[in-house]
Coordinates of C-alpha atoms and ligand atoms in Angstrom, one line a residue:
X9 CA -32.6 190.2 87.4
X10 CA -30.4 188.4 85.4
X11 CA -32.7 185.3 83.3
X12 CA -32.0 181.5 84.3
X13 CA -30.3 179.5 81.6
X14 CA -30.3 175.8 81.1
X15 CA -29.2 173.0 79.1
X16 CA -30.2 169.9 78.2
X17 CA -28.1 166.5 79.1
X18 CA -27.9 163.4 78.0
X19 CA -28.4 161.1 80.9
X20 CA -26.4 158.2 79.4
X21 CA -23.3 159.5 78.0
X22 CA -23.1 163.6 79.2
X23 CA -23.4 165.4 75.7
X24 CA -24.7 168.8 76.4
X25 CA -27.3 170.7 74.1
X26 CA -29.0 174.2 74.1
X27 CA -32.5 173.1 72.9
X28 CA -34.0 169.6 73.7
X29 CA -33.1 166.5 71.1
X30 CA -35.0 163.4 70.5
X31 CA -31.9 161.4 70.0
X32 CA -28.5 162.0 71.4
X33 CA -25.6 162.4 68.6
X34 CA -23.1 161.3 70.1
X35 CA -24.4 158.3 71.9
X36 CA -27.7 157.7 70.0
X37 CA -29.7 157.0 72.7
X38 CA -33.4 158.0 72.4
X39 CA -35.1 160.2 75.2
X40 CA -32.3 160.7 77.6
X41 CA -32.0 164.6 77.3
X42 CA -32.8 165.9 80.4
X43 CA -33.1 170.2 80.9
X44 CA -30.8 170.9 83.6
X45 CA -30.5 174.8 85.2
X46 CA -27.1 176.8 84.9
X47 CA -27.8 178.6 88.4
X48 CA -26.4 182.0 89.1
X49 CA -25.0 180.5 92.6
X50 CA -22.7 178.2 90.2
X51 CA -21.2 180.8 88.3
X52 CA -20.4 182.6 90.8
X53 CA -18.9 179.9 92.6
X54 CA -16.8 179.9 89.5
X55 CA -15.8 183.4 88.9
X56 CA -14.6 183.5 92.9
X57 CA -12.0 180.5 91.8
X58 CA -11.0 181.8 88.7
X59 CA -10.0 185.3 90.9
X60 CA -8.2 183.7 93.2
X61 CA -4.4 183.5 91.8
X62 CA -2.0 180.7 92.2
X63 CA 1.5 180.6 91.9
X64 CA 3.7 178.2 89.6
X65 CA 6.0 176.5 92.3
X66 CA 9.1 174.6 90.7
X67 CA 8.7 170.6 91.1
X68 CA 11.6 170.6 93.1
X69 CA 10.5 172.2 96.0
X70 CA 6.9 170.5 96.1
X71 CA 6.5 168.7 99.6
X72 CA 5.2 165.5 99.6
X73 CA 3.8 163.8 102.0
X74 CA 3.4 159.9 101.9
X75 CA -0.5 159.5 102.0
X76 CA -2.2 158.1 105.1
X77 CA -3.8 155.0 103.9
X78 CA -6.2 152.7 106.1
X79 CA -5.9 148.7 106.0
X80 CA -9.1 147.1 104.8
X81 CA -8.0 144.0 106.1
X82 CA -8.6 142.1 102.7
X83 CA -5.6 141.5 100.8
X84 CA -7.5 141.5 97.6
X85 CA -8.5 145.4 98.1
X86 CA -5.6 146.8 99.8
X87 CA -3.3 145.2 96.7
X88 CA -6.7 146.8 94.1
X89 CA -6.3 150.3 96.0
X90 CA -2.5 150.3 95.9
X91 CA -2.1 149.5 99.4
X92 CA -5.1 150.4 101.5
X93 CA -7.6 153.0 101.5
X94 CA -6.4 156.6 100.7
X95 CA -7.5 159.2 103.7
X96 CA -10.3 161.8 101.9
X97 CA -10.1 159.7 98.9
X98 CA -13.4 158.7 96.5
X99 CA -13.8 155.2 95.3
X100 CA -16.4 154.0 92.9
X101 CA -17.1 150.5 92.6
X102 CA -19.5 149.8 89.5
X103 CA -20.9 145.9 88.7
X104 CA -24.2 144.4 87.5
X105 CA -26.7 143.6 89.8
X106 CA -26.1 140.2 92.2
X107 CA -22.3 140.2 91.5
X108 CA -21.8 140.9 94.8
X109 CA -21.0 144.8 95.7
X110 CA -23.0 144.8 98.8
X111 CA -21.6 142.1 100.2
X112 CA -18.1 143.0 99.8
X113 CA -18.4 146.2 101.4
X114 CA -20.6 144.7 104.0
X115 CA -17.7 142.7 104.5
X116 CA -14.9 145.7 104.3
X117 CA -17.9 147.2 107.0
X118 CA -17.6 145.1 109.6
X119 CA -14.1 143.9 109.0
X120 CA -12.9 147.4 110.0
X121 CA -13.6 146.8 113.7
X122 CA -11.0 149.0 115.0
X123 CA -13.2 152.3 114.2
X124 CA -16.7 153.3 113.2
X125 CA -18.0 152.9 109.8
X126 CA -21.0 154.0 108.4
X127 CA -22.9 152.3 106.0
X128 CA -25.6 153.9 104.4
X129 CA -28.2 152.0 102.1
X130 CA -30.3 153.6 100.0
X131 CA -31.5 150.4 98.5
X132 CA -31.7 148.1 101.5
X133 CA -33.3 148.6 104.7
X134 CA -31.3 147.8 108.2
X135 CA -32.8 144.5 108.6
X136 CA -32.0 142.9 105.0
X137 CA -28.7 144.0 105.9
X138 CA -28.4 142.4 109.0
X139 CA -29.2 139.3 107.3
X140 CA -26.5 139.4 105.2
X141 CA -24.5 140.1 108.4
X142 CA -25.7 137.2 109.9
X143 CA -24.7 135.4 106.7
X144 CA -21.7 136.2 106.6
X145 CA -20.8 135.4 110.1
X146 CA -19.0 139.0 110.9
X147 CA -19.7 140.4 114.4
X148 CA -19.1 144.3 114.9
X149 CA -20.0 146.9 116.9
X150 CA -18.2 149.6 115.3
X151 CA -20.5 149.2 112.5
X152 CA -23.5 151.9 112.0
X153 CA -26.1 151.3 109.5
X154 CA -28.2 154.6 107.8
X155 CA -31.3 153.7 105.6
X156 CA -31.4 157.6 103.7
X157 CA -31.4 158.8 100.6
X158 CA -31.1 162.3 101.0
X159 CA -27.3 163.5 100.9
X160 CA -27.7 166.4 103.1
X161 CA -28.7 164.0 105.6
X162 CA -26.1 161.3 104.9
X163 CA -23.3 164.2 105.6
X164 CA -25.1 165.9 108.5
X165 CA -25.0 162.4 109.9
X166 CA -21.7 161.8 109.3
X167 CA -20.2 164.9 110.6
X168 CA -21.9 164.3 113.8
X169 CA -20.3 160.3 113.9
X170 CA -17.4 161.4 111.9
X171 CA -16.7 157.8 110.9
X172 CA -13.3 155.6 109.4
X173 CA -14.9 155.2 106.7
X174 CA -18.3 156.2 105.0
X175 CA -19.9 153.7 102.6
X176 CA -23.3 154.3 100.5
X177 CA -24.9 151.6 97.9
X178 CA -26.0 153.8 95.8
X179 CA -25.5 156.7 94.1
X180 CA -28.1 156.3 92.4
X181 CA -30.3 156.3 95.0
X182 CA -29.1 159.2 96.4
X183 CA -31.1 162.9 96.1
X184 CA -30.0 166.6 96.9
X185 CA -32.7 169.2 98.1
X186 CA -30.8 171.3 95.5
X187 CA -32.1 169.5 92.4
X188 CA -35.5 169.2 91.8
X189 CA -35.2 165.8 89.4
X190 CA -35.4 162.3 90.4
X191 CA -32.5 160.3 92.2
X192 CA -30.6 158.8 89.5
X193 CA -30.8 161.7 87.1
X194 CA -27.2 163.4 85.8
X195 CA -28.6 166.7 87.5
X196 CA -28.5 164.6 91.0
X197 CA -25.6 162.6 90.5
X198 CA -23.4 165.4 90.2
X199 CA -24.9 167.3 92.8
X200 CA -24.8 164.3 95.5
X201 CA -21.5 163.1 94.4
X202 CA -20.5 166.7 94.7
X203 CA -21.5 166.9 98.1
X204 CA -19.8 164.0 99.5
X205 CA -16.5 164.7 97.2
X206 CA -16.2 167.7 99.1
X207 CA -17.1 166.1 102.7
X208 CA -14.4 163.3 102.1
X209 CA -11.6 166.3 101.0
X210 CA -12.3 168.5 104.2
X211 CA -13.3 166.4 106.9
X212 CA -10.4 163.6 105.9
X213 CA -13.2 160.6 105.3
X214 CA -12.6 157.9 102.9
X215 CA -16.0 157.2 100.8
X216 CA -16.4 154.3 99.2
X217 CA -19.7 154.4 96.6
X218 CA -21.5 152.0 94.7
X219 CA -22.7 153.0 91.2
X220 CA -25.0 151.0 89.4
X221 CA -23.6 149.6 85.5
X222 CA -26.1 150.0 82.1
X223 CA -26.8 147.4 80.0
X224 CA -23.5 147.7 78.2
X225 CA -21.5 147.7 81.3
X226 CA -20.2 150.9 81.6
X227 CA -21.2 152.8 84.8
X228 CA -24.7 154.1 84.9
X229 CA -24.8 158.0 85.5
X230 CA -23.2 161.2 84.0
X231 CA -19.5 160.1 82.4
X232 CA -18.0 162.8 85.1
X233 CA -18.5 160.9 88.0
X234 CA -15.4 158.8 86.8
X235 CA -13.7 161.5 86.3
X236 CA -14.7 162.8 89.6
X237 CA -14.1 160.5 91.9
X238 CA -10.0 159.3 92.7
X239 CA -10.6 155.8 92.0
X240 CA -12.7 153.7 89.9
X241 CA -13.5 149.9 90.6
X242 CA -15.2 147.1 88.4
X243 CA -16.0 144.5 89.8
X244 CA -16.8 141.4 87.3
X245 CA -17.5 137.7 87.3
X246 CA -20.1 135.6 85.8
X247 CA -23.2 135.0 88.2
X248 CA -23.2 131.6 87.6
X249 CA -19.8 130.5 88.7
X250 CA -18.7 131.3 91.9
X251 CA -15.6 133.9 90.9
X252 CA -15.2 137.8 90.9
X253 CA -12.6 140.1 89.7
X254 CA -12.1 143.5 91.2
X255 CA -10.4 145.1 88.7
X256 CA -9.1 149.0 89.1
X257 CA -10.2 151.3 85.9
X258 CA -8.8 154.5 87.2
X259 CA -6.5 155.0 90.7
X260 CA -5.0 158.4 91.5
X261 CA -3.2 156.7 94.3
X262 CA -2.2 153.6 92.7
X263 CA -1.4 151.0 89.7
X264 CA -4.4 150.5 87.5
X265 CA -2.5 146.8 86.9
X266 CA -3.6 145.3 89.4
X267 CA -6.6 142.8 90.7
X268 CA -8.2 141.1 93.3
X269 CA -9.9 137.6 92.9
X270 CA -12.7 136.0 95.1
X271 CA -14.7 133.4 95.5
X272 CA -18.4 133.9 96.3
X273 CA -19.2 131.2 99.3
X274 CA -21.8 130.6 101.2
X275 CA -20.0 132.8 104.2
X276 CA -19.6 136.0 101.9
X277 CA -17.0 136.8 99.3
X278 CA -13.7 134.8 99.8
X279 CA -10.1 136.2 98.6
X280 CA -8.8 133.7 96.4
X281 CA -4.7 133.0 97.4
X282 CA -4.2 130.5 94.7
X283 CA -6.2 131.6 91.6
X284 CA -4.6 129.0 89.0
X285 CA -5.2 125.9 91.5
X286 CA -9.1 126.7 91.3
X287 CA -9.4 127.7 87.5
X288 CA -7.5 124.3 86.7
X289 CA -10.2 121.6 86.1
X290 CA -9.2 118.3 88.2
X291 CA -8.4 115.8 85.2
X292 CA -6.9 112.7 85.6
X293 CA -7.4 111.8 81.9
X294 CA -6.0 113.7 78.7
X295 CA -9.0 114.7 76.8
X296 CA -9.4 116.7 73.5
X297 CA -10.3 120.4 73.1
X298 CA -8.6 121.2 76.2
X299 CA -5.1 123.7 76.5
X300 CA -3.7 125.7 79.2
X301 CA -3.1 129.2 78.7
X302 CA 0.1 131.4 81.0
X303 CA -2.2 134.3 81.1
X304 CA -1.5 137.9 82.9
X305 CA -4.5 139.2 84.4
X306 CA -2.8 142.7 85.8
X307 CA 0.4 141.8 87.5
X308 CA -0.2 138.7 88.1
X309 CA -0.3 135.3 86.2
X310 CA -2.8 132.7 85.9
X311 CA -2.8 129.5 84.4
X312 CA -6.6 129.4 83.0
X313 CA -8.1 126.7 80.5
X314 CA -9.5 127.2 77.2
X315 CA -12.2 125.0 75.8
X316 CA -13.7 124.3 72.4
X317 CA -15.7 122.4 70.8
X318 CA -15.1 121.8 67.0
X319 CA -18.2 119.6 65.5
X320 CA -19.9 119.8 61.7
X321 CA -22.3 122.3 61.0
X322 CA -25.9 121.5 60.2
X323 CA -26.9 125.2 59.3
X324 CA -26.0 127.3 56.2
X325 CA -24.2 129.8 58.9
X326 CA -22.2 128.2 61.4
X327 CA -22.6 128.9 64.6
X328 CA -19.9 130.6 67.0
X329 CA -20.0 130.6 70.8
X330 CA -17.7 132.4 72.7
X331 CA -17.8 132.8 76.4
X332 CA -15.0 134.5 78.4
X333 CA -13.3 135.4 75.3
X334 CA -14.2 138.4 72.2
X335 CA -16.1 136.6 69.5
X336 CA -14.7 138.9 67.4
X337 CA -11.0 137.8 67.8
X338 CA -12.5 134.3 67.8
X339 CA -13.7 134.6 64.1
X340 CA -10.5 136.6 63.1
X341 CA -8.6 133.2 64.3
X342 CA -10.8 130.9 62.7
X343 CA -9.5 132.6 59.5
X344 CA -6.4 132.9 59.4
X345 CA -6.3 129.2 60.7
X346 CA -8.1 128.7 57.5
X347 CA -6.2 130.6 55.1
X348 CA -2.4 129.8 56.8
X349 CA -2.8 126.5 57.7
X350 CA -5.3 124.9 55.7
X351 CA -7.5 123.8 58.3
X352 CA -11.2 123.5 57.1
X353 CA -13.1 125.1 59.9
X354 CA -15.6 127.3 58.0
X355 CA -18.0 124.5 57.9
X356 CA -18.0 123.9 61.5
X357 CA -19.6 124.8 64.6
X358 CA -16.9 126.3 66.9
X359 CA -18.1 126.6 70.6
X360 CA -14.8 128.2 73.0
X361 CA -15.2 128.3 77.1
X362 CA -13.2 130.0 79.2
X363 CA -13.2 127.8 82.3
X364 CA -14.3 129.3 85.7
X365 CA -16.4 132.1 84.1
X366 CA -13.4 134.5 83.9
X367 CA -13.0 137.4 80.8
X368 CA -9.5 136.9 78.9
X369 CA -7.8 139.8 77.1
X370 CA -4.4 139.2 77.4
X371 CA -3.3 138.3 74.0
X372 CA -0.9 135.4 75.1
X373 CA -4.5 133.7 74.7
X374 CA -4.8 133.6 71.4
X375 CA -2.3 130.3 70.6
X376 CA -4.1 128.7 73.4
X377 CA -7.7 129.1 72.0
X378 CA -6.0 127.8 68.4
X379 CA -4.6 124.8 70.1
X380 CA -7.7 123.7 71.6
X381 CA -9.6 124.4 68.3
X382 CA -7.1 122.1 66.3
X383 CA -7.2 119.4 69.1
X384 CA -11.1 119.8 69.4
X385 CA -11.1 119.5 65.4
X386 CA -8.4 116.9 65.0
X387 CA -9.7 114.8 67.9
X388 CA -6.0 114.9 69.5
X389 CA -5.5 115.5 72.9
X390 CA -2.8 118.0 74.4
X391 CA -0.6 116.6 76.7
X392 CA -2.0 117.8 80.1
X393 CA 1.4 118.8 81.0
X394 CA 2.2 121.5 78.3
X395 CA 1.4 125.2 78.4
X396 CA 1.0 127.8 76.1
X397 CA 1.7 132.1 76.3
X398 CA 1.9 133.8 72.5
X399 CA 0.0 136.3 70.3
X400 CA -0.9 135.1 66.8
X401 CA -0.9 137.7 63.8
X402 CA -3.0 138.1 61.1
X403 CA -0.5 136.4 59.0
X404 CA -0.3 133.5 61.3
X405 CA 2.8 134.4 63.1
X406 CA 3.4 133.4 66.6
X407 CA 3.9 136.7 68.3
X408 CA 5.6 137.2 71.6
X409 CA 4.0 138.4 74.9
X410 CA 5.4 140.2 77.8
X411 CA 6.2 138.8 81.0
X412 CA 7.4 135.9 79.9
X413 CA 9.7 135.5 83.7
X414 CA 6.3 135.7 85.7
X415 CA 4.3 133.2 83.3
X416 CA 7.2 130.6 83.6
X417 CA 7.5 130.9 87.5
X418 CA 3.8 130.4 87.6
X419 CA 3.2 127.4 85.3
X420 CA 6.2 125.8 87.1
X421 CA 4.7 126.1 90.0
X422 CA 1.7 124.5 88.7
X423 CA 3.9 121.8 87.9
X424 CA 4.4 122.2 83.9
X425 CA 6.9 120.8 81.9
X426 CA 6.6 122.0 78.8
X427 CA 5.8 125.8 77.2
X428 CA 4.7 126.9 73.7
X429 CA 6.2 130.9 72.9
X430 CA 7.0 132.3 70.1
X431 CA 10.5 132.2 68.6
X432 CA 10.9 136.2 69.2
X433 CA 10.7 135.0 73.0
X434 CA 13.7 133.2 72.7
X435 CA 16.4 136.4 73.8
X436 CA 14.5 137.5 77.3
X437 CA 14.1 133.7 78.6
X438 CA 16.4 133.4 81.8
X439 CA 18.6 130.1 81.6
X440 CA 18.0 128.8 85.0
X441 CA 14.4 127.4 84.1
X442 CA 13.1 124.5 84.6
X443 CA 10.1 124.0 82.1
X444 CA 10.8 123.1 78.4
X445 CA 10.4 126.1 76.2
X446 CA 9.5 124.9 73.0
X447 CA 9.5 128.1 70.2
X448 CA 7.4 128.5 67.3
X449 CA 7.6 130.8 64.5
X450 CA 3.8 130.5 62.8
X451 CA 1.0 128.3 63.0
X452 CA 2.3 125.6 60.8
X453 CA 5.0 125.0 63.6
X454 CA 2.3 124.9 66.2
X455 CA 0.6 121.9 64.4
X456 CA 3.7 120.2 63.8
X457 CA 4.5 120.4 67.1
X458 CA 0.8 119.3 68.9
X459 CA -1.1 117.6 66.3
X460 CA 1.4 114.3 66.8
Ligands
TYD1 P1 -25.1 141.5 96.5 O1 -23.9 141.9 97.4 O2 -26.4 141.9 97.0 O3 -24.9 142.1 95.0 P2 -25.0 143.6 94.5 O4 -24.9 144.5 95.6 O5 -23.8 143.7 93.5 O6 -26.3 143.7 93.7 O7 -24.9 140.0 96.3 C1 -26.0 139.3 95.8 C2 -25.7 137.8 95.6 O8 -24.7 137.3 96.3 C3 -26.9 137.1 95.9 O9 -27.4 136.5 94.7 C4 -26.6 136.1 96.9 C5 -25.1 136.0 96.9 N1 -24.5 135.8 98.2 C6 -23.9 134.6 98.5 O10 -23.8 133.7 97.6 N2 -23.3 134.5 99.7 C7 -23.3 135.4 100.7 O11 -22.8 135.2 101.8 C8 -24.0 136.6 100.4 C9 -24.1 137.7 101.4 C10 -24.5 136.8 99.2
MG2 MG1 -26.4 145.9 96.3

């Protein structure tokens, strides 16, 4: 009889071992190996595929076949999955607790009232999710709720129902009579998401699954589910505001550029039509510390506040708060507004908000967090009517951004006059524009130009 072999796994990152490790070298986390068994079954699953001998077929003669895609009937998640919900497809949608996974696929759940969906909750029993249901207003009758954890089960169930669309929060909570570990572990992760990977592919069934983040944000579980799965959602906010971004990571069938924004209301999660109207603070006055940035979250373009606070320090360190925006890239501007322009700040406190709660990392940022930190420190207000879209270098260049077209169309309609971009902007802009570009070549120009 051929002798068992087995590895040892990291649980956090996937980093395979042949004798057990305290610490994982690749991740460094400490007690996460877990001994998983090579079975025979497995490699002999693989020696059958290998046998098996394809052809190369020239790319010409592929057939393609447009793929069959069901409506969710939200706009923000058909535009997210490239147009609706691929046919046999496997989406992941990660987030910290409370952001508000449940209820959006609650929502996709009932909303899909033309066919039978079945939602299966490992975490929650029928009647919490009921009153959610009853929450959210949402009557269905096409919708079938499963409380199980065991996947053999879940795919019994759901060959006999054969559903639209099979939902289960999470995967973490799901187990496999296969393994003998707990739910959550790598060894049942793969094996569940296996499982329903393959039930999606043959019986047609989109899956939509709900994987739990680690503290670091990155999706909790073996790093091969992402790779597993066909499409991989975030979906991000701060808890205490009321918006969420679903953001796409990874989309065989689709863009990864694009995003959906919501509201979280009282009534469930609302798609947002008008994202920069909402993220605008109502201000009749003009006050100090405040810009406008033309940012480009995915395709599209938001006009988003920055706010900052510049006051004198009372500690030998200074301190620097940073939320919505790296802290890192915070202090790197800080200096070079030191060093290029002469502008004291290393004695300061610097406190920067993005308003509404949302992450920035578009780079046209940048000139709008250094125009709110000169105004903040030079007690200037910028005129509530001016916008601002460029980079800015390490050498305290204003550096141009892309997209330039799509930020101008937006701020106009937002009822801008005027727009700060760097010089090298100067050759794309279309003439027909309404809004005043104004063109800067380094940060020098930019004070020049505001601090009046
Ligand atoms: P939930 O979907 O349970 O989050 P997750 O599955 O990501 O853990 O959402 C939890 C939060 O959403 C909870 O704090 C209450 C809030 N919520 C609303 O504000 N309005 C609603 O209509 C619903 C259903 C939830
Ligand atoms: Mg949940």
């Amino acid at each position: 009889m051929a002798k068992e072999k087995s590895v040892y796994i990291c649980n956090h990152c996937g980093y395979q071992s042949s004798s057990y490790l305290g610490k994982c070298p690749e991740c460094e986390s400490w007690g996460s190996f877990e001994q998983v068994a090579i079975s025979n079954n497995s490699t002999q699953k693989k020696t059958t595929k290998t046998n098996s001998k394809s052809q190369p077929i020239p790319i010409h003669q592929v057939i393609y076949k447009q793929e069959n895609r069901i409506d969710t009937f939200d706009k923000e998640l058909n535009r997210v999955l490239g147009g609706g919900l691929v046919l046999g497809s496997v989406v992941l949608i990660g987030g910290e607790p409370g952001i508000g996974k449940s209820t959006l696929l609650l929502q996709t759940a009932l909303s899909l009232n033309s066919s039978s969906v079945l939602y299966v909750s490992g975490e929650e029993s029928p009647e919490q999710i009921k009153l959610r249901q009853v929450r959210m207003n949402i009557n269905s009758e096409k919708c079938l709720l499963l409380s199980e954890n065991n996947v053999e089960n879940i795919i019994e169930t759901a060959q006999n129902i054969n559903p639209s669309l099979l939902i289960v929060d999470s995967i973490q909570t799901l187990t496999s009579l296969e393994a003998e570990s707990f739910a959550g572990s790598i060894t049942q992760i793969r094996i569940c998401a296996d499982k329903l990977i393959d039930y999606a592919k043959s019986c047609r069934v989109p899956i939509i699954l709900v994987g739990h983040i680690t503290k670091d944000g990155s999706l909790a579980g073996p790093k091969i589910l992402e790779h597993m799965v066909d499409t991989v959602l975030q979906f991000e906010g701060d808890k205490n505001y009321g918006y969420r971004i679903l953001r796409s990571i990874k989309n065989r069938f689709g863009s990864t550029n694009e995003i959906g924004i919501y509201e979280m209301t009282s009534f469930g999660l609302k798609a947002v039509e008008n994202p920069s109207q909402i993220l605008m603070t109502q201000r009749d006055e003009n006050l100090s510390g405040i810009s406008t940035c033309a940012t480009m979250e995915g395709r599209r373009s938001l006009l988003i506040e920055t706010q900052a606070l510049v006051s004198p320090s009372y500690y030998s360190s200074p301190q620097r708060v940073s939320n919505g925006f790296d802290i890192r890239r915070l202090n790197m501007l800080l200096a070079v507004l030191e060093k290029k322009a002469g502008v004291k700040v290393s004695n300061k406190d610097v406190f920067l908000n993005i308003a509404g709660g949302i992450k920035v990392s578009d780079p046209a940022i940048d000139i709008s967090v250094v125009a709110s930190i000169l105004s903040s420190h030079q007690d200037v207000y910028i005129d509530k009517h001016s916008c601002f879209a460029a980079e800015v270098g390490l050498s305290g260049e204003i550096r141009p951004v892309p997209y330039i077209d799509r930020r101008i169309k937006e701020a106009e309609n937002m009822g801008f006059k005027k727009i700060y971009l760097s010089k090298y902007n100067k050759d794309v802009l279309e003439t027909n524009v309404r809004i005043k570009p104004v063109y800067l070549a380094n940060i020098s120009d930019l004070i020049n130009n505001i601090m009046v």
